[in-house]
Structure formats: C-alpha cells, structure tokens
Amino acid sequence: MDLNNFCHELPKVELHAHLNGSLSRSTMLHLKRYYADSGLEDKTNAFFDEFQIGAGDCRNLSDCFQVFSIAHSLTSTPEALAMATTLTLQEFHSDGCCYIELRSTPRNTQYMTKEQYVDTIVHCMQKSSLHLSMLSRFIISINRSYPVAEAEAIAELAIASYKKYPDVVVGLELSGEPTIGKFQDFVPALTRAREAGLKITLHCGEVCNPEEIIEMLKFKPDRIGHGTCIHPRFGGTNDTWSALCASKIPVEVCLTSNVNTKSTPDYDSHHFKDLYEAGVPVIICTDDKGVFTTSLSNEYRICAETFNLDQSRVARLSLDACQHIFADVQKTVVNKVQSFIDKYNI
Ligand code: 5GP
C-alpha cells in the first residue's frame, strides 16, 4: 500500500478538533444554502478565501482567531449547528477516523441558548453512532478571551451536561487567543469540572510564556494541546521542557496548524521530533481541518514523510494515541487499530 492509502486506511483517533474550525468548503456551502433557503442572513460575505489559512498565507496565529467568526455566522441556529456537526463527523469517518473527540465552545445566539448548543451536538453524536462505524465524544471548550464569569458558567454547563449525557460528554478544555486571559483565573472552574469527573485538556505553550506553561503542567491536565513553545528551541526554558518530559502528559500535536500560523517555521523543525525522541506521548491531530485545509490522514502522511517513519511506526502512533482517549472505550478502539495492524502484518 502506498503511504497515502496507508494513512487513509489506518484506523485513527482524532483528539484535537474544534468544530467551527473543522468546517470544510463543502460543509460551508451546505450551510450557506440552508441560510439562503431559510431566509436567514448569514452575516458574512467573507468566505473561503478569508476562512482558509494556507501555507503561504501572511496571517499568523493571532490573526487566525478572527476567522472563526465566519464559521460562527453559519452555525447560529440549532439546524445549522446540527448540519455542521453531522457533516463534519461524516468527513472524519470517511477519512478513516474510528474515534473522535470533537470540541466546541457553547454560544448563546439569537436562535439558541448555550444549553441548546450542547444538546444539539450531543444529539448529532448519538444519531451518528447509529450509522457510522466511528465513536464520537464531546469536549466542551472554554474560550480564555471571554470573562472569567463566562468560563465559570461554561464549566457549570459542562458538569450538568456530563451528568445528563455521561456517554457523550467527556471533557472540558481551555482554548482561545493565548495572549489573552490568565490561566490561574480559570483554575477554580477547571478544578470543579475535574472533581465532577470530566477530563481536562489545555492549550499550552502556543506562545512563549514559560511561567504559564509551568503553572499548567503543575495543574496536571490529562492532555495538552500544541505545546509549541515548551522546548528551549522555541522559546521554552530548560525548566518547561524538563517539567513536560517528567510529567509525560500527552501532547495533541497539530503539524499543519502550527506551520500555517507560523508558530513553527516549517515541518522539518516541528517539535514533534523533540517530543517523540524524548518519549513524551504524542497524538497527531488536525486542530481546524477547515481553516488549514487538511485531514487527519494528511497529517499522518506529513508526519511520516517529514520524520521518515515507516508504516509500523505510523501505525504505532495511532495505537498509542488510543491510550489517551477520554471515554472509557480504549479497548474497543485499540482493537480496531490492532486488527488493521494484524491484517497487514505491519
Ligand atoms: P468552536 O469552539 O467555536 O467550535 O471552534 C472555534 C474556536 O476554537 C475558536 O474561536 C477558538 O476559541 C478555538 N480554537 C480553534 N483553533 C485554535 C487554536 O489553534 N488555538 C487556540 N488557542 N484556540 C483555537
């Protein structure tokens, strides 16, 4: 099997995908059609050219936070949100994903409350499990650029949703513009969620901020996202790097996202290599497959080609990722990946 097919066929797990950043061109066209047919204003003329941040784009990580409002204007009703969720789940499934933890920030809109936002995504996941051979779970997001009171409210909503839908809602995460907000301010909300049984993942080290990285690692999240500026090569310190290596907290790595936002100069110098060689668990993820025009199989292929990994090592990346999923279905997911490995004797 050539590498493209191999990366596509390999059962994979997606653990870091933001719903509104994952909308493909085709999904956005469906949503635009829905808004036009329903006589709703989608409030955006800005479209793909602005939404998608490709390799040669001059925008950076900070600019990238502007583009999500384009997707948000297309997911403001329960119907549109359901369409966006269902189509996105189908695309991950078609790409060979066998387990996904999709994340999203609940929003009050003109047409729905935050509670309805959560209910809508949960119901789509429940329905999709009836016809897709992919398990899907929901991580609720806190946006760190919103006031702390909003984060507290989202944490309470996450706890209530976890009690209501323990088979679907699995975690709480902190994301949003990393230069805004102080991590310590979110600790009480995150702690309450953790005590209620939710798993926690934090966007950590997206920008150079060694103090915050140390605070986050001390909090002992179940996973972290990106981890770009933890190694001294990228503005981290010996302390941040050794704290991560000692903690062995798994890192959700998003290669194309980091390269396209210029958080990393290029694929060759991506910190995947440092993490992999140091034995820190790494999970290959897409982040925002719509914004960065990628797919999970594409990320696996790029990783294999850039770091010269043979098929056995690539398959092992997927198998190892199964150990870090938040739902209590590790065995089922491991079996799917292992069966593929056994079938092709990799
Ligand atoms: P949503 O939560 O609305 O489904 O997805 C979009 C949101 O995810 C953005 O508004 C932002 O808060 C968060 N997000 C998406 N990509 C990134 C990223 O690369 N870094 C950070 N820190 N947050 C992100």
XYZ file of C-alpha atoms and ligand atoms in Angstrom:
370
model
C 0.000 0.000 0.000
C 1.424 3.444 -0.811
C 1.747 5.959 2.007
C -1.350 7.966 1.033
C -3.577 4.902 1.039
C -1.949 3.553 4.151
C -2.585 6.761 6.115
C -6.149 6.821 4.875
C -6.910 3.164 5.636
C -5.225 3.151 9.046
C -7.914 3.483 11.755
C -7.083 6.743 13.507
C -8.227 8.685 16.544
C -8.814 12.455 16.441
C -8.428 14.092 19.856
C -7.997 17.777 18.997
C -10.536 19.149 16.522
C -12.520 22.387 17.018
C -15.927 22.059 15.387
C -16.140 25.555 13.907
C -12.572 25.378 12.623
C -13.237 21.999 11.019
C -15.933 23.084 8.557
C -14.918 22.100 5.045
C -15.647 24.122 1.942
C -18.422 21.685 1.093
C -19.988 21.922 4.580
C -19.887 25.715 4.417
C -21.629 25.635 1.038
C -24.378 23.432 2.529
C -24.738 25.897 5.400
C -24.862 28.903 3.075
C -27.593 27.128 1.075
C -29.530 26.433 4.296
C -29.295 30.092 5.378
C -30.410 31.288 1.942
C -33.298 28.777 1.799
C -34.448 29.685 5.309
C -34.391 33.395 4.559
C -31.800 33.899 7.294
C -28.985 36.330 6.963
C -25.613 34.616 7.408
C -23.995 37.989 8.078
C -20.903 37.124 6.147
C -19.787 37.762 2.648
C -16.298 36.841 3.658
C -15.890 33.271 2.668
C -13.323 30.626 1.886
C -10.513 32.953 0.908
C -10.713 34.539 4.309
C -11.610 31.399 6.272
C -8.838 29.196 4.953
C -5.266 29.864 6.059
C -2.945 28.075 3.650
C 0.798 27.504 3.590
C 1.804 30.820 2.022
C -0.709 32.923 3.949
C 0.726 36.024 5.592
C -1.622 35.744 8.609
C -0.265 34.395 11.890
C -1.736 32.642 14.962
C -3.218 35.842 16.350
C -4.950 36.690 13.028
C -6.327 33.177 12.895
C -8.741 33.958 15.748
C -10.601 36.421 13.512
C -11.665 33.753 11.026
C -13.791 31.708 13.425
C -16.493 34.382 13.365
C -17.080 33.429 9.708
C -17.917 29.866 10.750
C -19.901 31.115 13.751
C -22.160 33.152 11.496
C -23.034 29.885 9.709
C -23.775 27.839 12.856
C -26.133 30.136 14.722
C -29.318 28.053 14.600
C -29.821 24.537 16.020
C -30.481 23.212 12.487
C -27.304 24.730 11.070
C -25.239 23.562 14.028
C -26.661 20.052 13.619
C -25.824 20.119 9.911
C -22.284 21.333 10.620
C -21.749 18.651 13.268
C -23.188 15.794 11.227
C -21.289 16.663 8.039
C -18.047 17.139 9.958
C -18.415 13.786 11.723
C -19.086 12.128 8.346
C -15.931 13.667 6.880
C -13.751 12.408 9.731
C -15.339 8.976 9.343
C -14.703 8.951 5.569
C -11.084 9.822 6.301
C -10.609 6.624 8.304
C -11.188 8.021 11.768
C -12.560 5.409 14.174
C -12.882 7.603 17.290
C -13.209 11.361 17.615
C -13.397 13.823 20.464
C -14.838 16.907 18.809
C -14.648 20.100 20.848
C -16.689 23.272 20.703
C -17.470 26.425 22.696
C -21.185 26.677 23.608
C -22.637 30.026 22.452
C -25.859 31.871 23.099
C -27.101 33.113 19.747
C -30.226 34.854 18.536
C -31.685 31.384 17.887
C -30.419 29.141 20.699
C -29.076 29.045 24.220
C -25.780 27.503 25.278
C -27.748 24.543 26.657
C -29.414 24.015 23.277
C -25.998 24.305 21.642
C -24.697 21.415 23.757
C -27.879 19.354 23.332
C -27.728 19.770 19.548
C -24.148 18.488 19.280
C -24.830 15.615 21.684
C -27.896 14.511 19.725
C -25.949 14.546 16.454
C -23.264 12.385 18.033
C -25.869 9.959 19.359
C -27.525 9.741 15.941
C -24.242 9.393 14.071
C -23.280 6.402 16.223
C -26.264 4.544 14.707
C -24.883 4.604 11.173
C -21.157 5.413 11.362
C -18.516 2.923 12.479
C -16.856 5.759 14.391
C -17.355 6.589 18.055
C -17.757 10.282 18.796
C -17.473 12.187 22.047
C -17.792 15.847 23.025
C -15.275 18.065 24.799
C -16.761 21.395 25.879
C -14.495 24.408 25.334
C -13.827 27.481 27.429
C -12.569 30.481 25.465
C -9.903 32.195 27.579
C -10.528 35.556 25.944
C -14.027 35.697 27.465
C -14.607 36.981 31.021
C -13.883 34.532 33.833
C -17.585 34.555 34.817
C -18.367 33.122 31.368
C -15.778 30.377 31.910
C -17.404 29.567 35.265
C -20.801 29.324 33.560
C -19.409 27.046 30.821
C -17.796 24.805 33.450
C -21.142 24.503 35.253
C -22.832 23.717 31.942
C -20.152 21.104 31.205
C -20.732 19.462 34.600
C -24.515 19.424 34.111
C -24.102 18.072 30.545
C -21.722 15.373 31.754
C -24.355 14.262 34.289
C -27.067 14.349 31.632
C -25.042 12.669 28.861
C -22.249 10.670 30.543
C -21.836 8.565 27.392
C -21.095 11.554 25.170
C -19.661 14.495 27.123
C -16.178 13.538 28.317
C -14.103 16.640 28.926
C -13.533 20.352 29.305
C -10.792 22.281 27.543
C -9.249 25.742 27.571
C -8.588 27.389 24.215
C -8.928 30.783 22.512
C -6.405 33.568 21.934
C -3.429 32.521 24.128
C -2.187 36.037 24.810
C -5.468 36.984 26.493
C -6.537 35.892 29.977
C -4.606 34.414 32.891
C -4.562 30.643 33.351
C -4.801 30.946 37.152
C -8.170 32.689 36.822
C -9.610 29.579 35.170
C -8.227 27.096 37.693
C -11.272 27.120 40.038
C -13.672 26.337 37.159
C -11.384 23.669 35.706
C -10.890 22.123 39.149
C -14.619 21.882 39.779
C -15.098 20.175 36.409
C -12.289 17.748 37.124
C -13.725 16.941 40.555
C -17.071 16.221 38.894
C -15.361 13.599 36.698
C -14.607 15.471 33.477
C -11.192 15.053 31.872
C -9.212 18.222 31.185
C -7.101 19.309 28.232
C -5.400 22.701 27.987
C -3.975 24.619 25.044
C -0.495 25.038 26.452
C 2.638 26.770 25.198
C 1.181 28.139 21.970
C 3.057 31.333 22.668
C 6.198 31.953 24.662
C 5.077 32.124 28.312
C 7.233 29.825 30.472
C 5.525 30.820 33.736
C 2.112 29.870 32.449
C 3.425 26.615 30.996
C 4.818 25.602 34.397
C 1.509 26.513 36.096
C -0.412 24.475 33.536
C 1.824 21.417 33.885
C 1.540 21.637 37.689
C -2.230 21.505 37.280
C -1.675 18.053 35.720
C -4.161 18.169 32.836
C -4.957 14.837 31.218
C -3.557 16.139 27.917
C -2.236 19.390 26.476
C -2.730 20.892 23.022
C 0.131 22.103 20.787
C 2.993 22.507 23.292
C 4.823 24.570 20.686
C 6.905 26.858 22.931
C 7.924 24.356 25.614
C 11.256 23.213 24.173
C 14.097 25.774 24.547
C 14.486 25.775 20.728
C 11.098 27.500 20.512
C 11.218 29.932 23.408
C 10.670 27.455 26.231
C 13.204 27.000 29.018
C 15.085 24.010 30.380
C 12.547 24.012 33.225
C 9.466 23.920 30.974
C 10.969 21.184 28.851
C 12.097 19.024 31.760
C 8.729 19.517 33.516
C 6.929 18.199 30.424
C 9.345 15.287 29.966
C 8.972 14.321 33.634
C 5.182 14.608 33.583
C 4.756 12.600 30.360
C 1.495 14.470 29.778
C 0.347 13.543 26.252
C 0.601 16.321 23.665
C -2.005 16.789 20.927
C 0.241 17.759 18.014
C -1.159 19.766 15.078
C 1.577 19.981 12.429
C -0.118 21.917 9.623
C -1.869 24.286 12.010
C 1.461 25.209 13.590
C 3.212 25.649 10.241
C 0.400 27.639 8.597
C 0.080 30.005 11.571
C 3.876 30.372 11.627
C 4.045 29.105 15.190
C 6.651 26.697 13.776
C 8.955 27.741 10.893
C 8.441 24.530 8.887
C 7.562 20.842 9.211
C 11.216 19.745 9.471
C 11.834 21.745 12.632
C 8.492 20.925 14.248
C 8.718 19.966 17.932
C 7.096 16.587 17.120
C 10.657 15.311 16.743
C 11.733 16.541 20.198
C 8.643 15.083 21.862
C 8.902 11.778 20.010
C 12.575 11.321 20.798
C 12.038 12.273 24.459
C 9.301 9.647 24.809
C 6.569 12.195 25.549
C 3.286 10.713 24.249
C 2.209 12.461 21.035
C -1.151 12.350 19.315
C -1.407 13.518 15.703
C -4.448 15.803 15.308
C -5.884 18.316 12.840
C -6.899 21.277 15.079
C -9.013 23.086 12.443
C -9.117 20.969 9.293
C -11.344 23.515 7.508
C -9.198 26.542 8.247
C -5.944 24.740 7.454
C -7.341 22.663 4.564
C -6.092 19.374 5.900
C -7.345 15.993 7.116
C -6.218 13.544 9.762
C -4.793 11.138 7.169
C -2.923 14.048 5.577
C -1.396 14.918 8.972
C -0.256 11.291 9.410
C 1.247 11.324 5.907
C 3.095 14.598 6.524
C 4.408 13.255 9.822
C 5.614 10.007 8.196
C 7.319 11.814 5.297
C 8.876 14.593 7.369
C 10.245 12.386 10.123
C 10.928 9.365 7.968
C 8.667 6.986 9.865
C 7.940 3.581 8.353
C 4.430 2.123 8.303
C 4.964 0.210 11.500
C 5.862 3.394 13.395
C 2.967 5.294 11.860
C 0.539 2.557 12.907
C 2.074 2.612 16.390
C 1.337 6.364 16.627
C -2.349 5.633 16.144
C -2.293 2.667 18.517
C -0.543 4.676 21.237
C -2.996 7.561 20.813
C -5.801 5.196 21.876
C -4.314 5.118 25.384
C -5.125 8.801 25.841
C -8.746 8.984 24.810
C -11.126 10.364 27.435
C -14.009 7.900 27.027
C -13.950 4.533 28.682
C -13.748 2.692 25.358
C -9.994 2.298 24.965
C -10.235 -1.454 24.469
C -12.749 -1.176 21.620
C -10.679 1.450 19.850
C -7.374 -0.352 20.401
C -8.929 -3.491 18.910
C -9.851 -1.620 15.727
C -6.313 -0.339 15.223
C -4.743 -3.640 16.262
C -6.915 -5.626 13.813
C -5.623 -3.436 10.978
C -2.031 -3.967 12.129
C -2.577 -7.738 12.316
C -4.374 -7.873 8.960
C -1.490 -6.209 7.130
C 1.160 -7.769 9.339
C 2.726 -4.361 9.971
P -15.625 26.364 18.257
O -15.229 26.247 19.698
O -16.416 27.625 18.013
O -16.313 25.152 17.710
O -14.271 26.453 17.401
C -13.568 27.646 17.188
C -12.875 28.102 18.474
O -11.860 27.166 18.852
C -12.119 29.419 18.300
O -12.960 30.532 18.488
C -11.029 29.318 19.362
O -11.525 29.708 20.630
C -10.729 27.834 19.408
N -9.545 27.491 18.581
C -9.536 26.969 17.343
N -8.262 26.768 16.920
C -7.472 27.177 17.909
C -6.047 27.214 18.074
O -5.246 26.835 17.204
N -5.582 27.695 19.271
C -6.438 28.117 20.263
N -5.889 28.560 21.400
N -7.762 28.089 20.136
C -8.279 27.628 18.971
